[in-house]
PDB file of C-alpha atoms in Angstrom:
ATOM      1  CA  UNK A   1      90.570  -9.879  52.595  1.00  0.00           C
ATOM      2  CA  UNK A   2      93.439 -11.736  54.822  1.00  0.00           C
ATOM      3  CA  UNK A   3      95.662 -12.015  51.550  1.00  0.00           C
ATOM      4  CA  UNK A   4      95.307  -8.390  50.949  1.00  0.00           C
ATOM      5  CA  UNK A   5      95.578  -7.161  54.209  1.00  0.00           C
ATOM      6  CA  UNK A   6      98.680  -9.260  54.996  1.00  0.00           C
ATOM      7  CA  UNK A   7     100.491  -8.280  51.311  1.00  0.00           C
ATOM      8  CA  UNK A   8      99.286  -4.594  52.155  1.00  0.00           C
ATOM      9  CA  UNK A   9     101.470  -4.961  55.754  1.00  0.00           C
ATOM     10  CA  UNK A  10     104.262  -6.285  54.101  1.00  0.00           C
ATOM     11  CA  UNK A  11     104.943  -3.510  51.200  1.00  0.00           C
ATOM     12  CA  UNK A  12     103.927  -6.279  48.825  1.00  0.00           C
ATOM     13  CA  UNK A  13     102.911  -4.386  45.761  1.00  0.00           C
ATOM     14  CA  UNK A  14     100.061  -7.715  45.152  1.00  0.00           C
ATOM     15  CA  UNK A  15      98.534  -5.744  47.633  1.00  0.00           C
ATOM     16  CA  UNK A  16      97.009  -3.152  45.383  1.00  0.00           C
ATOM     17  CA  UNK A  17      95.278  -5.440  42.930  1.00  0.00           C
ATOM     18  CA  UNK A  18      94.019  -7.772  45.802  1.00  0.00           C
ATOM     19  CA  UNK A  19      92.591  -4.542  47.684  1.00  0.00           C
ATOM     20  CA  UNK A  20      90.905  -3.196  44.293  1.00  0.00           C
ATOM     21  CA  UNK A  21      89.220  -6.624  43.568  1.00  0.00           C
ATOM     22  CA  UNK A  22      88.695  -7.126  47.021  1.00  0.00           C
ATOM     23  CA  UNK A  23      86.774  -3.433  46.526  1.00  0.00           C
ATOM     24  CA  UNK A  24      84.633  -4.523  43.490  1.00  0.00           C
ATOM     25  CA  UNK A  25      84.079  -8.424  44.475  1.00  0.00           C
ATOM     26  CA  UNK A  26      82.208  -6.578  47.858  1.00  0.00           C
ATOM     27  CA  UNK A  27      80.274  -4.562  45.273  1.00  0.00           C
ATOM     28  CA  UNK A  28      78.940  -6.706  43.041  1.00  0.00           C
ATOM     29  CA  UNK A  29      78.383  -8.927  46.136  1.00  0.00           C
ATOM     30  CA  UNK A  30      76.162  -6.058  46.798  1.00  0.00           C
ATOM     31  CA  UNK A  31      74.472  -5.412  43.968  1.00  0.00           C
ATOM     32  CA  UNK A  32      73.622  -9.129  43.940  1.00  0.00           C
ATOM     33  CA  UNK A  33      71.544  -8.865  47.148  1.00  0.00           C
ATOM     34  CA  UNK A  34      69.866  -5.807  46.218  1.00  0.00           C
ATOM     35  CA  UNK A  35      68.415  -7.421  42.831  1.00  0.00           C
ATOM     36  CA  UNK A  36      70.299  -5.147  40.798  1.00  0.00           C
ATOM     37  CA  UNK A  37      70.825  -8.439  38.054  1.00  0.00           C
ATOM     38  CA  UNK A  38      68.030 -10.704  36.566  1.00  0.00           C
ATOM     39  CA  UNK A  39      69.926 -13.808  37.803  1.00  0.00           C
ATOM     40  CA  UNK A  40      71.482 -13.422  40.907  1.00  0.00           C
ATOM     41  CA  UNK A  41      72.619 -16.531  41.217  1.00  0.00           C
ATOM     42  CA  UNK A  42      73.836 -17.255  37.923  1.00  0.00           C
ATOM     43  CA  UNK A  43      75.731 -13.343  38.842  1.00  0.00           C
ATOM     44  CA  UNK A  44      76.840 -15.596  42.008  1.00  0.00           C
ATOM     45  CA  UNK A  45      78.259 -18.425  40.273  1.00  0.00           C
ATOM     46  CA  UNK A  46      80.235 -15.916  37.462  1.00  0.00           C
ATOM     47  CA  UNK A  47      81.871 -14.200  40.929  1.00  0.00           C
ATOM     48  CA  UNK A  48      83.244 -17.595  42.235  1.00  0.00           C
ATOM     49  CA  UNK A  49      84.582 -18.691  38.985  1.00  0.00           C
ATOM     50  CA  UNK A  50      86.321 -15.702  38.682  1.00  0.00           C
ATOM     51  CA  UNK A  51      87.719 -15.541  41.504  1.00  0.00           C
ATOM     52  CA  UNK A  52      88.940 -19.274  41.363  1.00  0.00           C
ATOM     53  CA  UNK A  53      91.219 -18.754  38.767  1.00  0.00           C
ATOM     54  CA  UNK A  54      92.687 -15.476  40.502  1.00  0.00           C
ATOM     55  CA  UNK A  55      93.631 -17.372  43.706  1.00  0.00           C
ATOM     56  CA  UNK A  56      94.555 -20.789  41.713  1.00  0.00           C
ATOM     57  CA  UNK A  57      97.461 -17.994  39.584  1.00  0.00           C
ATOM     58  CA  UNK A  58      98.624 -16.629  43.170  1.00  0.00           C
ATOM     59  CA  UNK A  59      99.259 -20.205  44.945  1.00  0.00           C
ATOM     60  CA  UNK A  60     100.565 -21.680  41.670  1.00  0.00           C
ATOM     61  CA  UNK A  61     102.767 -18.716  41.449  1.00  0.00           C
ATOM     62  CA  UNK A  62     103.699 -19.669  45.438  1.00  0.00           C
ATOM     63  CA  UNK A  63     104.107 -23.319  43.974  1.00  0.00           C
ATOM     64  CA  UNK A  64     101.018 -24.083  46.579  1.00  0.00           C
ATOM     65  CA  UNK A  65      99.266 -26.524  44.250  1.00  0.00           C
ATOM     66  CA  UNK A  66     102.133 -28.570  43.522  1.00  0.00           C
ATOM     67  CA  UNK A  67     102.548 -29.641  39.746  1.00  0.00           C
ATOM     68  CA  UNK A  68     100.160 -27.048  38.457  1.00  0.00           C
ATOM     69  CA  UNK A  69     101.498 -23.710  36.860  1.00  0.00           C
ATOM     70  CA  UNK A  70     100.535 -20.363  36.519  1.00  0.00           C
ATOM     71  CA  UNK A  71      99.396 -18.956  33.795  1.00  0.00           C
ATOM     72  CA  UNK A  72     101.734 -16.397  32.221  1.00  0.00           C
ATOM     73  CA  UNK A  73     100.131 -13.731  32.285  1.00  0.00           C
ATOM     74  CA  UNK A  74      99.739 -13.645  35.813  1.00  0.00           C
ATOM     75  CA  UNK A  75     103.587 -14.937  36.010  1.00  0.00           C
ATOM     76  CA  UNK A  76     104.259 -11.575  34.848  1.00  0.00           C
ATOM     77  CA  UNK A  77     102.283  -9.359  36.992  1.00  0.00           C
ATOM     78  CA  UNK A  78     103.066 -11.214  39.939  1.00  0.00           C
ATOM     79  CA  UNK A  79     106.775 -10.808  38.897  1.00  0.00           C
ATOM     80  CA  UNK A  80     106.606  -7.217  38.544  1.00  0.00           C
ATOM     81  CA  UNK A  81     105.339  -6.690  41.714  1.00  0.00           C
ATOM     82  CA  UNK A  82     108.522  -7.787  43.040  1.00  0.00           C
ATOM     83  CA  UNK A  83     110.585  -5.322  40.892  1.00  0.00           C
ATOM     84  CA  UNK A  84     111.280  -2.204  42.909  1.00  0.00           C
ATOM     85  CA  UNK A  85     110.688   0.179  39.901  1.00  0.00           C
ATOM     86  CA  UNK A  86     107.529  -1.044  39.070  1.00  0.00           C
ATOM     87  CA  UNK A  87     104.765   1.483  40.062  1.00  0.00           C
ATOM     88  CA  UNK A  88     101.808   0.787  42.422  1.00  0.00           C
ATOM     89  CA  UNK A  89     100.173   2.204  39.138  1.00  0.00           C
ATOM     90  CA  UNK A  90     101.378  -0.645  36.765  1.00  0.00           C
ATOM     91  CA  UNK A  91     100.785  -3.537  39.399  1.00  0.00           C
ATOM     92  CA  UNK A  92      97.250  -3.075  39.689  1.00  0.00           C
ATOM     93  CA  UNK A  93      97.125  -2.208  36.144  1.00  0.00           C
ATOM     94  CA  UNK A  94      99.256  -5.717  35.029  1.00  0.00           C
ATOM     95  CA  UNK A  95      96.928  -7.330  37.623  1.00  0.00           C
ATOM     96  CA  UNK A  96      93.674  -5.659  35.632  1.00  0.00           C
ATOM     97  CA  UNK A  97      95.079  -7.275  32.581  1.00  0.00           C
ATOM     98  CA  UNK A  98      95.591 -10.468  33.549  1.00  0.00           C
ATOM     99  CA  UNK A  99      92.370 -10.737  35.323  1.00  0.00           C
ATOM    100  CA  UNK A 100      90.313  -9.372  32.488  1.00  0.00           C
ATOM    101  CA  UNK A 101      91.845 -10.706  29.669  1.00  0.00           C
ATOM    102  CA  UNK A 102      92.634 -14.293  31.236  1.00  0.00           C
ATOM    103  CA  UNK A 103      90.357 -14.993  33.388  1.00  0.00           C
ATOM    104  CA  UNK A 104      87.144 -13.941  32.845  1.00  0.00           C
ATOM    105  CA  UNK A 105      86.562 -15.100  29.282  1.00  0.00           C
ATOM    106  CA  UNK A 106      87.545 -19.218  31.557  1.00  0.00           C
ATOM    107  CA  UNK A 107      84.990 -17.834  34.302  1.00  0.00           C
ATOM    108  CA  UNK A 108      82.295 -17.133  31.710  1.00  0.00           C
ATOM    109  CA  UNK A 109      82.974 -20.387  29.788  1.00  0.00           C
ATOM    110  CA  UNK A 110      82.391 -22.456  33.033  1.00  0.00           C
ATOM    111  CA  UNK A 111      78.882 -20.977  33.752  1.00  0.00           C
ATOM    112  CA  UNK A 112      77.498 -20.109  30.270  1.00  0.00           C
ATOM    113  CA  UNK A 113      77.576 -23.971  30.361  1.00  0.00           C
ATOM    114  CA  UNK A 114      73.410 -23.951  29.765  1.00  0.00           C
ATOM    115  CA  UNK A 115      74.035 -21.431  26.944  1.00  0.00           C
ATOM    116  CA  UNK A 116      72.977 -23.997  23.875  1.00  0.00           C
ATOM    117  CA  UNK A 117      69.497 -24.270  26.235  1.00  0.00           C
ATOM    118  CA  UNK A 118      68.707 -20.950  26.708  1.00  0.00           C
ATOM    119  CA  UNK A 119      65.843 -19.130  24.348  1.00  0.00           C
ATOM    120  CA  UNK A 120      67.173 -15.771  22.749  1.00  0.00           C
ATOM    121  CA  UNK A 121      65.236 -14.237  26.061  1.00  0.00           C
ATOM    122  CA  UNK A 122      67.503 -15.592  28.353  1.00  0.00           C
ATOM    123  CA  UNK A 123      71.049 -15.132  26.515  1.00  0.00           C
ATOM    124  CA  UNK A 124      70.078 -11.720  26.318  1.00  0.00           C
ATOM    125  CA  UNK A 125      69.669 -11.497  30.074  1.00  0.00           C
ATOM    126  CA  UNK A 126      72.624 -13.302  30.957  1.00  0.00           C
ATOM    127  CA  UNK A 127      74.838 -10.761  28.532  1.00  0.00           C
ATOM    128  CA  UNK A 128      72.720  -7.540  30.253  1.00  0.00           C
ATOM    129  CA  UNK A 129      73.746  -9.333  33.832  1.00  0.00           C
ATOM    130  CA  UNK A 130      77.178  -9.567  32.557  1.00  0.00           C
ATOM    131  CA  UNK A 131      77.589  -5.951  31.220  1.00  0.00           C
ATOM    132  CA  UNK A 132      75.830  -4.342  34.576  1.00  0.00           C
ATOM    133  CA  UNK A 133      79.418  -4.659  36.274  1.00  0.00           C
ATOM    134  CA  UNK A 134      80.990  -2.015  33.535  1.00  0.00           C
ATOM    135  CA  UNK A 135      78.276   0.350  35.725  1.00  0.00           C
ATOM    136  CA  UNK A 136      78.961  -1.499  39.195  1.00  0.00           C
ATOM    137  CA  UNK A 137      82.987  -1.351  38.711  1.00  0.00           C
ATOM    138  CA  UNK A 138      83.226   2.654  38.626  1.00  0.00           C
ATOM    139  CA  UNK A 139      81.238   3.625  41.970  1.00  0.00           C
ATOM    140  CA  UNK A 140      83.499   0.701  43.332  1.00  0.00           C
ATOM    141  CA  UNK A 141      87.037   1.916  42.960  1.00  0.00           C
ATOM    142  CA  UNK A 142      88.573   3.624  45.953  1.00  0.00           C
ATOM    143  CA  UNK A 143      88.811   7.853  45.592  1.00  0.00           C
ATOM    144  CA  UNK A 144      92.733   7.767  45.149  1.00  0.00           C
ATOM    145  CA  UNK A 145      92.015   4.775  41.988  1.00  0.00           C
ATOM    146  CA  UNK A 146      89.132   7.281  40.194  1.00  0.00           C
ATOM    147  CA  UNK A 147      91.916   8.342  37.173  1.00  0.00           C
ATOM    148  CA  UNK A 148      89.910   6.733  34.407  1.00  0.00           C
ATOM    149  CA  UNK A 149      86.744   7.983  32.966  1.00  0.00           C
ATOM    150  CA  UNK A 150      83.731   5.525  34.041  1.00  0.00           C
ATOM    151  CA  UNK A 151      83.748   4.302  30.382  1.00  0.00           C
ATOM    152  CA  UNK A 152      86.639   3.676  29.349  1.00  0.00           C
ATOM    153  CA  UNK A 153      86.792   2.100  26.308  1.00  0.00           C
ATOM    154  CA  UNK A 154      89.557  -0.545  26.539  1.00  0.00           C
ATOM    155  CA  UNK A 155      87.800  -1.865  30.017  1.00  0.00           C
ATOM    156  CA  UNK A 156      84.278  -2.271  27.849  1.00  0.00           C
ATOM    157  CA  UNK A 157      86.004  -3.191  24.583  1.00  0.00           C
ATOM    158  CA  UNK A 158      88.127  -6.112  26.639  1.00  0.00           C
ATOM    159  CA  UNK A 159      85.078  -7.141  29.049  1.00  0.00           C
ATOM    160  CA  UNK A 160      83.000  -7.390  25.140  1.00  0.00           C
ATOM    161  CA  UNK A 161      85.598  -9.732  23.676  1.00  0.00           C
ATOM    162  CA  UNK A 162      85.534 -11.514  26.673  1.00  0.00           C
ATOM    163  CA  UNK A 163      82.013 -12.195  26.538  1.00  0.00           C
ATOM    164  CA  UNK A 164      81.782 -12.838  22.771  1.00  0.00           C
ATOM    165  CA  UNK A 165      84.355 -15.597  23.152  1.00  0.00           C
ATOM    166  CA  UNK A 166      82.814 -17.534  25.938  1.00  0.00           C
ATOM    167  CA  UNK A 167      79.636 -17.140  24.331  1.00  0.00           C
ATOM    168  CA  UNK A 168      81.091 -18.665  21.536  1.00  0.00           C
ATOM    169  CA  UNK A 169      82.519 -21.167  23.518  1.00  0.00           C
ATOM    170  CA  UNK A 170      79.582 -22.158  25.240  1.00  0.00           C
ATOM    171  CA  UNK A 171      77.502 -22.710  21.709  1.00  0.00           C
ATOM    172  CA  UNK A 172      80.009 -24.632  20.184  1.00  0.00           C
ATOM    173  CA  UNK A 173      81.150 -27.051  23.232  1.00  0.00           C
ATOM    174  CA  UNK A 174      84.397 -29.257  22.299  1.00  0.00           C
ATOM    175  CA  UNK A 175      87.191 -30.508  24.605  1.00  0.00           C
ATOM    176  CA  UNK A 176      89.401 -28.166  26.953  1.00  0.00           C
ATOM    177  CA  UNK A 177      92.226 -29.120  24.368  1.00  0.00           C
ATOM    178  CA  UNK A 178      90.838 -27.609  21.349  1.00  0.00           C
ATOM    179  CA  UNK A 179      88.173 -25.073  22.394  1.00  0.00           C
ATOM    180  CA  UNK A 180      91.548 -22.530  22.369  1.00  0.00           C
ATOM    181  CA  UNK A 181      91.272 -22.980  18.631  1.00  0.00           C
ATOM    182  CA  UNK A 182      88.528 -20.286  18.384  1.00  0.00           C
ATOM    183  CA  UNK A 183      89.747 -17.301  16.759  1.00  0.00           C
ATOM    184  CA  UNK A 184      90.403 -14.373  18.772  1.00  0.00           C
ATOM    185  CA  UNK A 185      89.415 -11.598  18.687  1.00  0.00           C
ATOM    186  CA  UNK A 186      85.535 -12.835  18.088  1.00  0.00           C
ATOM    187  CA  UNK A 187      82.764 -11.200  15.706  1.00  0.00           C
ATOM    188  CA  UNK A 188      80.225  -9.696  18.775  1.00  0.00           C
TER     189      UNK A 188
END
C-alpha cells in the first residue's frame, strides 16, 4: 500500500499496477477469511509467494538486493513506465503480463511442493482453489479498470498454462537448474 501510494504521488506510472494488485491481493485476502476456498491457508501461502517475486523484480530493478537481477520481463515493464508515451493502459497491462506469465507459474511451483502426496481428491481442490480467483479478480478491479469482459480468455487461458506447468513441475521435482527444461506451453 506505501509503495503504491508513494509511486501514485509521484506520477510514477508503477503506480497503476501496484494499486490494481494492491486491489485484488485485498480481495482474495477477503475471500480467504470468508471460506470462499477449500484451503485457506494453502490460498494464503500461494498469495505470499506471489507476491514475493513481485517485490523481489521492483527492488532488484532499484538494485536493492545487491547482486541479484530482475527478471526481464519485469525489466521491461518497469522500463516502460518510465517512457513518457507509454499509456497508463499499457503499464498496468505490461505489469499484468509479467506478473501472470512470470510469476505465478514460480509462486505455484513453491507451494504445490506436497503435490506428488496428494490423492486425486486433493489436487483437484487445490486446482478449484486456484481457478476461484478468475471469479474473485473481476468484482476486484476498480470501475475506471472494468474494460475487459469478466472472462476473458487470454487471462484464463494464461492463468491455465500457468497452472498446468507448476503442476507439472511439482510431479516431476528436479533441480532449479533444469526444471526450466519442461516444455512450454504444457498439455492441461
Amino acid at each position: 500500500a506505501d509503495l503504491a501510494r508513494q509511486w501514485g504521488d509521484a506520477g510514477d506510472r508503477r503506480a497503476v499496477f501496484a494499486e490494481c494488485y494492491l486491489v485484488m491481493t485485498r480481495s482474495v485476502e477477503e475471500n480467504i477469511r470468508a471460506g470462499s476456498f477449500h484451503d485457506g491457508v494453502w490460498v494464503g501461502r500461494l498469495l505470499d509467494r506471489f507476491a514475493t517475486y513481485y517485490f523481489d523484480a521492483v527492488d532488484s530493478y532499484g538494485g536493492a538486493l545487491g547482486v541479484r537481477v530482475c527478471p526481464a520481463v519485469w525489466r521491461e515493464a518497469l522500463d516502460a513506465c518510465s517512457d513518457p508515451l507509454c499509456h497508463p493502459l499499457q503499464a498496468l497491462m505490461l505489469g499484468i503480463n509479467a506478473h501472470i506469465n512470470h510469476d505465478l507459474a514460480l509462486a505455484l511451483v513453491d507451494v504445490l511442493d506436497d503435490w506428488p502426496t496428494l490423492d486425486e481428491e486433493a489436487r483437484q481442490r487445490r486446482r478449484d482453489d486456484h481457478e476461484l480467483v478468475n471469479d474473485i479478480r473481476p468484482s476486484s478491479r476498480p470501475a475506471s479498470l472494468r474494460w475487459s469482459p469478466p472472462s476473458a480468455p487470454g487471462r484464463t487461458s494464461c492463468r491455465r498454462s500457468a497452472w498446468c506447468w507448476a503442476r507439472d513441475s511439482a510431479a516431476s521435482p528436479t533441480t532449479s537448474t533444469t526444471r526450466w527444461a519442461i516444455s512450454w506451453p504444457p498439455a492441461c
